[in-house]
mmCIF file of C-alpha atoms in Angstrom:
data_model
loop_
_atom_site.group_PDB
_atom_site.id
_atom_site.type_symbol
_atom_site.label_atom_id
_atom_site.label_comp_id
_atom_site.label_asym_id
_atom_site.label_seq_id
_atom_site.Cartn_x
_atom_site.Cartn_y
_atom_site.Cartn_z
ATOM 1 C CA MET A 5 0.000 0.000 0.000
ATOM 2 C CA ARG A 6 1.367 3.455 -0.950
ATOM 3 C CA TYR A 7 0.937 6.620 1.144
ATOM 4 C CA GLU A 8 1.788 10.220 0.243
ATOM 5 C CA TRP A 9 2.405 12.391 3.267
ATOM 6 C CA TYR A 10 3.685 15.962 3.064
ATOM 7 C CA ILE A 11 5.403 16.091 6.437
ATOM 8 C CA ASP A 12 6.682 19.662 6.012
ATOM 9 C CA LEU A 13 3.160 21.008 5.481
ATOM 10 C CA TYR A 14 1.790 18.823 8.281
ATOM 11 C CA LEU A 15 4.523 20.113 10.621
ATOM 12 C CA LEU A 16 3.871 23.761 9.718
ATOM 13 C CA ILE A 17 0.104 23.482 10.203
ATOM 14 C CA ASN A 18 0.522 21.829 13.609
ATOM 15 C CA LEU A 19 3.160 24.371 14.640
ATOM 16 C CA LEU A 20 0.874 27.320 13.886
ATOM 17 C CA MET A 21 -2.155 25.653 15.463
ATOM 18 C CA ASP A 22 -0.277 24.743 18.644
ATOM 19 C CA ALA A 23 1.196 28.242 18.908
ATOM 20 C CA GLY A 24 -2.285 29.746 18.674
ATOM 21 C CA LEU A 25 -3.677 27.354 21.270
ATOM 22 C CA LEU A 26 -0.840 28.025 23.744
ATOM 23 C CA TRP A 27 -1.138 31.787 23.254
ATOM 24 C CA SER A 28 -4.898 31.599 23.868
ATOM 25 C CA LEU A 29 -4.317 29.391 26.906
ATOM 26 C CA GLY A 30 -1.908 31.914 28.406
ATOM 27 C CA LYS A 31 -4.408 34.718 27.858
ATOM 28 C CA SER A 32 -7.209 32.699 29.460
ATOM 29 C CA PHE A 33 -5.177 32.079 32.624
ATOM 30 C CA GLN A 34 -3.552 35.550 32.546
ATOM 31 C CA ILE A 35 -0.066 34.022 32.477
ATOM 32 C CA PRO A 36 2.491 36.276 30.729
ATOM 33 C CA LEU A 37 4.354 34.391 27.998
ATOM 34 C CA ARG A 38 7.220 35.146 25.649
ATOM 35 C CA TRP A 39 7.077 34.065 22.041
ATOM 36 C CA ARG A 40 10.062 31.768 22.465
ATOM 37 C CA GLN A 41 8.171 29.916 25.217
ATOM 38 C CA ILE A 42 5.112 29.608 22.988
ATOM 39 C CA MET A 43 7.156 28.450 20.000
ATOM 40 C CA ALA A 44 9.094 25.942 22.122
ATOM 41 C CA GLY A 45 5.873 24.327 23.317
ATOM 42 C CA ALA A 46 4.329 24.526 19.838
ATOM 43 C CA ALA A 47 7.405 22.958 18.224
ATOM 44 C CA PHE A 48 7.328 20.084 20.708
ATOM 45 C CA GLY A 49 3.653 19.497 19.973
ATOM 46 C CA ALA A 50 4.127 19.717 16.194
ATOM 47 C CA VAL A 51 7.052 17.283 16.202
ATOM 48 C CA GLY A 52 5.063 14.996 18.483
ATOM 49 C CA ALA A 53 2.068 15.077 16.122
ATOM 50 C CA CYS A 54 4.329 14.186 13.194
ATOM 51 C CA GLY A 55 5.904 11.394 15.226
ATOM 52 C CA GLU A 56 2.497 10.021 16.194
ATOM 53 C CA ALA A 57 1.325 10.069 12.569
ATOM 54 C CA TRP A 58 4.552 8.410 11.388
ATOM 55 C CA ILE A 59 4.191 5.649 13.995
ATOM 56 C CA ARG A 60 0.602 5.077 12.843
ATOM 57 C CA LEU A 61 1.721 4.645 9.235
ATOM 58 C CA LEU A 62 4.695 2.497 10.242
ATOM 59 C CA PHE A 63 2.605 0.090 12.307
ATOM 60 C CA LEU A 64 -0.046 -0.039 9.600
ATOM 61 C CA ASP A 65 2.592 -0.853 6.981
ATOM 62 C CA ILE A 66 4.226 -3.509 9.177
ATOM 63 C CA GLY A 67 0.840 -5.029 9.973
ATOM 64 C CA THR A 68 -0.005 -5.200 6.271
ATOM 65 C CA LYS A 69 3.278 -6.878 5.354
ATOM 66 C CA MET A 70 3.056 -9.381 8.218
ATOM 67 C CA ARG A 71 -0.619 -9.981 7.488
ATOM 68 C CA VAL A 72 -1.675 -9.088 11.023
ATOM 69 C CA PRO A 73 -5.486 -9.089 11.427
ATOM 70 C CA MET A 74 -6.794 -5.578 10.780
ATOM 71 C CA ALA A 75 -8.791 -5.441 14.022
ATOM 72 C CA LYS A 76 -5.747 -6.340 16.135
ATOM 73 C CA ALA A 77 -3.507 -3.876 14.299
ATOM 74 C CA PHE A 78 -6.108 -1.127 14.727
ATOM 75 C CA VAL A 79 -6.307 -1.691 18.497
ATOM 76 C CA GLU A 80 -2.516 -1.635 18.877
ATOM 77 C CA ILE A 81 -2.199 1.551 16.844
ATOM 78 C CA GLN A 82 -4.969 3.259 18.831
ATOM 79 C CA VAL A 83 -3.390 2.360 22.183
ATOM 80 C CA ILE A 84 -0.016 3.757 21.119
ATOM 81 C CA SER A 85 -1.640 6.898 19.707
ATOM 82 C CA ILE A 86 -3.636 7.547 22.874
ATOM 83 C CA VAL A 87 -0.526 7.202 25.059
ATOM 84 C CA LEU A 88 1.432 9.605 22.851
ATOM 85 C CA LEU A 89 -1.435 12.100 22.633
ATOM 86 C CA LEU A 90 -1.653 12.143 26.428
ATOM 87 C CA LEU A 91 2.082 12.724 26.862
ATOM 88 C CA PHE A 92 2.720 15.398 24.223
ATOM 89 C CA PRO A 93 0.373 18.077 25.690
ATOM 90 C CA ALA A 94 2.082 17.635 29.065
ATOM 91 C CA GLY A 95 5.427 18.386 27.426
ATOM 92 C CA MET A 96 3.969 21.386 25.616
ATOM 93 C CA ILE A 97 2.676 22.858 28.875
ATOM 94 C CA ARG A 98 5.970 22.198 30.661
ATOM 95 C CA LEU A 99 8.030 23.927 27.961
ATOM 96 C CA CYS A 100 5.634 26.840 27.535
ATOM 97 C CA PHE A 101 4.496 27.553 31.102
ATOM 98 C CA GLY A 102 7.419 26.158 33.085
ATOM 99 C CA ARG A 103 7.074 24.357 36.400
ATOM 100 C CA ARG A 104 3.607 24.724 37.949
ATOM 101 C CA ASP A 105 1.787 23.181 40.904
ATOM 102 C CA TRP A 106 -0.287 20.135 40.029
ATOM 103 C CA ARG A 107 -3.638 21.957 40.256
ATOM 104 C CA THR A 108 -2.591 24.652 37.802
ATOM 105 C CA PHE A 109 -0.973 22.050 35.547
ATOM 106 C CA LEU A 110 -4.167 19.984 35.497
ATOM 107 C CA LYS A 111 -6.275 23.044 34.633
ATOM 108 C CA LEU A 112 -3.901 23.982 31.811
ATOM 109 C CA TYR A 113 -3.867 20.393 30.551
ATOM 110 C CA VAL A 114 -7.656 20.045 30.448
ATOM 111 C CA MET A 115 -8.181 23.505 28.936
ATOM 112 C CA LEU A 116 -5.598 22.812 26.216
ATOM 113 C CA TYR A 117 -7.505 19.690 25.201
ATOM 114 C CA LEU A 118 -10.806 21.594 25.171
ATOM 115 C CA GLU A 119 -9.314 24.354 23.023
ATOM 116 C CA ALA A 120 -7.862 21.804 20.593
ATOM 117 C CA PHE A 121 -11.195 19.973 20.397
ATOM 118 C CA LEU A 122 -13.154 23.161 19.694
ATOM 119 C CA ALA A 123 -10.614 24.474 17.187
ATOM 120 C CA GLY A 124 -10.568 21.160 15.329
ATOM 121 C CA GLY A 125 -14.355 21.044 15.169
ATOM 122 C CA ILE A 126 -14.633 24.622 13.894
ATOM 123 C CA LEU A 127 -11.993 24.100 11.203
ATOM 124 C CA GLU A 128 -13.612 20.859 10.049
ATOM 125 C CA ALA A 129 -17.009 22.580 9.827
ATOM 126 C CA VAL A 130 -15.507 25.418 7.775
ATOM 127 C CA ARG A 131 -13.747 22.939 5.466
ATOM 128 C CA GLN A 132 -16.969 21.053 4.810
ATOM 129 C CA GLN A 133 -18.916 24.231 4.100
ATOM 130 C CA VAL A 134 -16.297 25.485 1.641
ATOM 131 C CA GLU A 135 -15.517 22.214 -0.138
ATOM 132 C CA VAL A 136 -18.872 20.435 -0.031
ATOM 133 C CA GLN A 137 -21.513 23.144 0.176
ATOM 134 C CA GLY A 138 -19.693 25.676 -1.973
ATOM 135 C CA VAL A 139 -20.060 28.539 0.519
ATOM 136 C CA PRO A 140 -18.194 31.661 -0.728
ATOM 137 C CA PHE A 141 -15.074 32.754 1.109
ATOM 138 C CA TRP A 142 -16.509 36.120 2.192
ATOM 139 C CA ALA A 143 -19.312 34.324 4.069
ATOM 140 C CA VAL A 144 -16.757 32.165 5.864
ATOM 141 C CA PHE A 145 -14.779 35.302 6.721
ATOM 142 C CA PHE A 146 -17.750 37.049 8.336
ATOM 143 C CA LEU A 147 -18.788 33.844 10.096
ATOM 144 C CA THR A 148 -15.282 33.482 11.520
ATOM 145 C CA ALA A 149 -15.292 37.118 12.653
ATOM 146 C CA GLY A 150 -18.656 36.608 14.354
ATOM 147 C CA VAL A 151 -17.412 33.508 16.138
ATOM 148 C CA PHE A 152 -14.299 35.398 17.265
ATOM 149 C CA PHE A 153 -16.280 38.279 18.773
ATOM 150 C CA LEU A 154 -18.712 35.855 20.403
ATOM 151 C CA ILE A 155 -15.836 33.956 22.020
ATOM 152 C CA ARG A 156 -14.270 37.263 23.036
ATOM 153 C CA PHE A 157 -17.528 38.368 24.683
ATOM 154 C CA PHE A 158 -17.849 35.159 26.697
ATOM 155 C CA TYR A 159 -14.160 35.356 27.647
ATOM 156 C CA LEU A 160 -14.509 38.903 29.004
ATOM 157 C CA PHE A 161 -17.724 37.960 30.796
ATOM 158 C CA TYR A 162 -15.969 34.945 32.354
ATOM 159 C CA GLN A 163 -13.036 37.109 33.468
ATOM 160 C CA ASP A 164 -15.416 39.651 35.012
ATOM 161 C CA VAL A 165 -17.306 36.986 36.969
ATOM 162 C CA LYS A 166 -14.055 35.259 37.964
ATOM 163 C CA GLU A 167 -12.546 38.513 39.239
ATOM 164 C CA GLU A 168 -15.713 39.331 41.162
ATOM 165 C CA ARG A 169 -15.943 35.898 42.789
ATOM 166 C CA LYS A 170 -12.288 36.126 43.766
ATOM 167 C CA TYR A 171 -13.223 38.778 46.331
ATOM 168 C CA CYS A 172 -16.542 37.299 47.483
ATOM 169 C CA TYR A 173 -16.818 35.591 50.877
ATOM 170 C CA PRO A 174 -19.635 33.948 52.832
ATOM 171 C CA VAL A 175 -20.264 36.059 55.927
ATOM 172 C CA VAL A 176 -22.407 35.834 59.043
ATOM 173 C CA LEU A 177 -23.602 39.013 60.764
ATOM 174 C CA LYS A 178 -24.552 38.805 64.438
ATOM 175 C CA TYR A 179 -26.635 41.284 66.410
ATOM 176 C CA GLY A 180 -28.083 40.053 69.683
ATOM 177 C CA LYS A 181 -29.944 36.826 68.973
ATOM 178 C CA GLN A 182 -30.122 37.548 65.264
ATOM 179 C CA LYS A 183 -27.749 35.932 62.770
ATOM 180 C CA VAL A 184 -27.888 36.644 59.054
ATOM 181 C CA ASN A 185 -25.984 34.705 56.396
ATOM 182 C CA ALA A 186 -24.977 36.627 53.296
ATOM 183 C CA ILE A 187 -22.267 37.055 50.670
ATOM 184 C CA GLY A 188 -19.769 39.859 51.166
ATOM 185 C CA TYR A 189 -17.705 41.502 48.435
ATOM 186 C CA LEU A 190 -14.346 43.048 49.314
ATOM 187 C CA ASP A 191 -14.790 46.398 47.593
ATOM 188 C CA THR A 192 -11.534 48.368 47.454
ATOM 189 C CA GLY A 193 -13.582 51.376 46.390
ATOM 190 C CA ASN A 194 -15.533 51.356 49.655
ATOM 191 C CA GLN A 195 -13.655 53.796 51.892
ATOM 192 C CA LEU A 196 -16.669 54.754 54.007
ATOM 193 C CA VAL A 197 -15.725 55.590 57.618
ATOM 194 C CA ARG A 198 -17.463 56.851 60.742
ATOM 195 C CA PRO A 199 -16.681 60.592 60.946
ATOM 196 C CA LYS A 200 -16.108 60.594 64.730
ATOM 197 C CA ASP A 201 -13.277 58.055 64.922
ATOM 198 C CA ARG A 202 -12.559 57.046 61.290
ATOM 199 C CA VAL A 203 -13.690 53.453 61.953
ATOM 200 C CA PRO A 204 -14.376 51.470 58.741
ATOM 201 C CA VAL A 205 -18.048 51.020 57.817
ATOM 202 C CA HIS A 206 -19.373 48.067 55.817
ATOM 203 C CA VAL A 207 -22.392 48.659 53.574
ATOM 204 C CA VAL A 208 -25.264 46.138 53.628
ATOM 205 C CA SER A 209 -28.358 45.752 51.494
ATOM 206 C CA GLU A 210 -31.840 46.739 52.620
ATOM 207 C CA GLN A 211 -32.781 43.063 52.887
ATOM 208 C CA VAL A 212 -29.880 42.206 55.212
ATOM 209 C CA TRP A 213 -30.564 45.295 57.332
ATOM 210 C CA LYS A 214 -34.200 44.322 57.854
ATOM 211 C CA GLN A 215 -33.372 40.692 58.651
ATOM 212 C CA LEU A 216 -30.821 41.797 61.215
ATOM 213 C CA PHE A 217 -32.736 44.511 63.045
ATOM 214 C CA ASP A 218 -36.452 43.881 62.453
ATOM 215 C CA GLY A 219 -36.237 40.584 64.330
ATOM 216 C CA ALA A 220 -34.143 41.930 67.216
ATOM 217 C CA ASP A 221 -35.687 42.542 70.627
ATOM 218 C CA LYS A 222 -36.511 46.147 71.414
ATOM 219 C CA GLU A 223 -34.263 46.160 74.490
ATOM 220 C CA GLU A 224 -31.325 45.043 72.322
ATOM 221 C CA LYS A 225 -31.628 47.923 69.914
ATOM 222 C CA ILE A 226 -29.394 50.934 70.335
ATOM 223 C CA PRO A 227 -29.708 54.289 68.602
ATOM 224 C CA GLY A 228 -28.032 54.452 65.224
ATOM 225 C CA GLU A 229 -26.127 57.221 63.499
ATOM 226 C CA ILE A 230 -26.313 59.042 60.206
ATOM 227 C CA ILE A 231 -23.138 58.776 58.128
ATOM 228 C CA PRO A 232 -22.580 61.007 55.094
ATOM 229 C CA PHE A 233 -21.357 59.484 51.843
ATOM 230 C CA SER A 234 -20.584 60.730 48.386
ATOM 231 C CA THR A 235 -21.028 59.112 44.977
ATOM 232 C CA ILE A 236 -21.133 60.457 41.426
ATOM 233 C CA GLY A 237 -24.914 60.358 41.358
ATOM 234 C CA ASN A 238 -25.401 61.458 44.971
ATOM 235 C CA PRO A 239 -22.594 63.711 46.299
ATOM 236 C CA TYR A 240 -24.501 64.606 49.492
ATOM 237 C CA GLY A 241 -25.985 61.266 50.480
ATOM 238 C CA GLN A 242 -26.663 59.916 53.960
ATOM 239 C CA MET A 243 -26.875 56.382 55.316
ATOM 240 C CA GLU A 244 -28.198 55.027 58.569
ATOM 241 C CA ALA A 245 -25.461 53.135 60.451
ATOM 242 C CA MET A 246 -25.393 50.779 63.438
ATOM 243 C CA GLN A 247 -22.746 48.928 65.400
ATOM 244 C CA ILE A 248 -23.257 45.150 65.636
ATOM 245 C CA GLU A 249 -21.534 42.417 67.626
ATOM 246 C CA GLU A 250 -19.488 40.774 64.902
ATOM 247 C CA ILE A 251 -19.047 39.845 61.265
ATOM 248 C CA LEU A 252 -17.693 36.363 60.582
ATOM 249 C CA LEU A 253 -15.880 35.934 57.252
ATOM 250 C CA LYS A 254 -15.548 32.370 55.963
ATOM 251 C CA PHE A 255 -12.841 31.111 53.614
ATOM 252 C CA GLY A 256 -11.951 27.889 51.872
ATOM 253 C CA TYR A 257 -10.525 24.939 53.803
ATOM 254 C CA GLY A 258 -12.314 25.910 57.031
ATOM 255 C CA LYS A 259 -10.596 29.272 57.547
ATOM 256 C CA LYS A 260 -12.462 32.174 59.076
ATOM 257 C CA LYS A 261 -11.966 35.656 60.468
ATOM 258 C CA VAL A 262 -14.048 37.584 63.002
ATOM 259 C CA LEU A 263 -14.505 41.356 62.854
ATOM 260 C CA GLU A 264 -15.356 42.509 66.377
ATOM 261 C CA LYS A 265 -17.839 45.345 66.954
ATOM 262 C CA PRO A 266 -18.003 46.464 63.311
ATOM 263 C CA TRP A 267 -20.139 49.270 61.963
ATOM 264 C CA ILE A 268 -22.564 48.632 59.124
ATOM 265 C CA ALA A 269 -24.649 51.058 57.081
ATOM 266 C CA ARG A 270 -27.895 50.526 55.179
ATOM 267 C CA ALA A 271 -27.439 51.127 51.462
ATOM 268 C CA PRO A 272 -30.038 53.365 49.790
ATOM 269 C CA PHE A 273 -29.137 51.741 46.468
ATOM 270 C CA PRO A 274 -28.870 48.167 45.102
ATOM 271 C CA ILE A 275 -25.658 46.476 46.257
ATOM 272 C CA SER A 276 -25.164 44.281 43.182
ATOM 273 C CA ARG A 277 -26.817 43.204 39.963
ATOM 274 C CA GLY A 278 -28.772 40.006 40.367
ATOM 275 C CA ASN A 279 -28.192 40.040 44.147
ATOM 276 C CA ARG A 280 -24.859 38.187 43.710
ATOM 277 C CA TYR A 281 -23.644 39.685 46.989
ATOM 278 C CA GLN A 282 -25.399 41.639 49.730
ATOM 279 C CA ILE A 283 -22.536 43.331 51.606
ATOM 280 C CA LEU A 284 -19.792 45.707 50.481
ATOM 281 C CA LEU A 285 -16.938 44.994 52.854
ATOM 282 C CA HIS A 286 -14.704 47.961 53.598
ATOM 283 C CA GLY A 287 -11.723 48.272 51.281
ATOM 284 C CA GLU A 288 -9.209 48.028 54.133
ATOM 285 C CA THR A 289 -10.569 44.694 55.357
ATOM 286 C CA ASP A 290 -7.680 42.208 55.211
ATOM 287 C CA PRO A 291 -9.044 38.662 54.900
ATOM 288 C CA GLU A 292 -5.587 37.089 55.245
ATOM 289 C CA SER A 293 -4.766 38.543 58.661
ATOM 290 C CA THR A 294 -5.746 36.915 61.952
ATOM 291 C CA MET A 295 -7.457 33.938 60.357
ATOM 292 C CA SER A 296 -8.345 30.838 62.359
#
């Protein structure tokens, strides 16, 4: 059996594809990369792809000459290919991103496979539309541009949600017998303080405020204060503020931090879109200090 394989073209296509995938992977994880790192990983992957294809052809040729049953030869070739295809991406990540902890490495490994799967599917769909359906090139161009901007939109949305969740913590507010569970967002822009002693003030939603104080006993309630605040839309605003017993911040792996005798203020505006969090923690709150 005779095969014609243009290895130089196959190598170039894989090199460019792998470089694009590694560049996209670095952008997704916000890992700064140099082009020599990207090209080193891409070259390893391209050479590996050529080696895997060559081994496939070699085993197929040997199996044909030795008259090995086709089913058995197919299984052997597939096993070898799977092993190689599992090893080569690991080498690409190691050369491109350097030494990483196992969690980060696993995330990079899985995401690289997902990117390769999606890219391969998109290219195959484009090829079929152009070759089989006779779709004009300009239509493919605009379709590709639309797909790019759609992916870009979802990427930016994902980064926005990821960045927001990075500073979100489960919190428990305690006032007398009342305890309210909520989600707090560490807002570096919140620099609200009590005018008398410059104590930080955390801003809570109307819902949290009512849950905390409407159910409290009358003898537990103490007079509140009015704290001025300034925003672009309301430069002379005022918020009602109260001092509570504590705010408990919870972290991963069982860590927590207690803020003793904090001040909170009732927000006259929505805290977040979609009620993703209900408390704006003061910008100077340090979650990493004094954790238990």
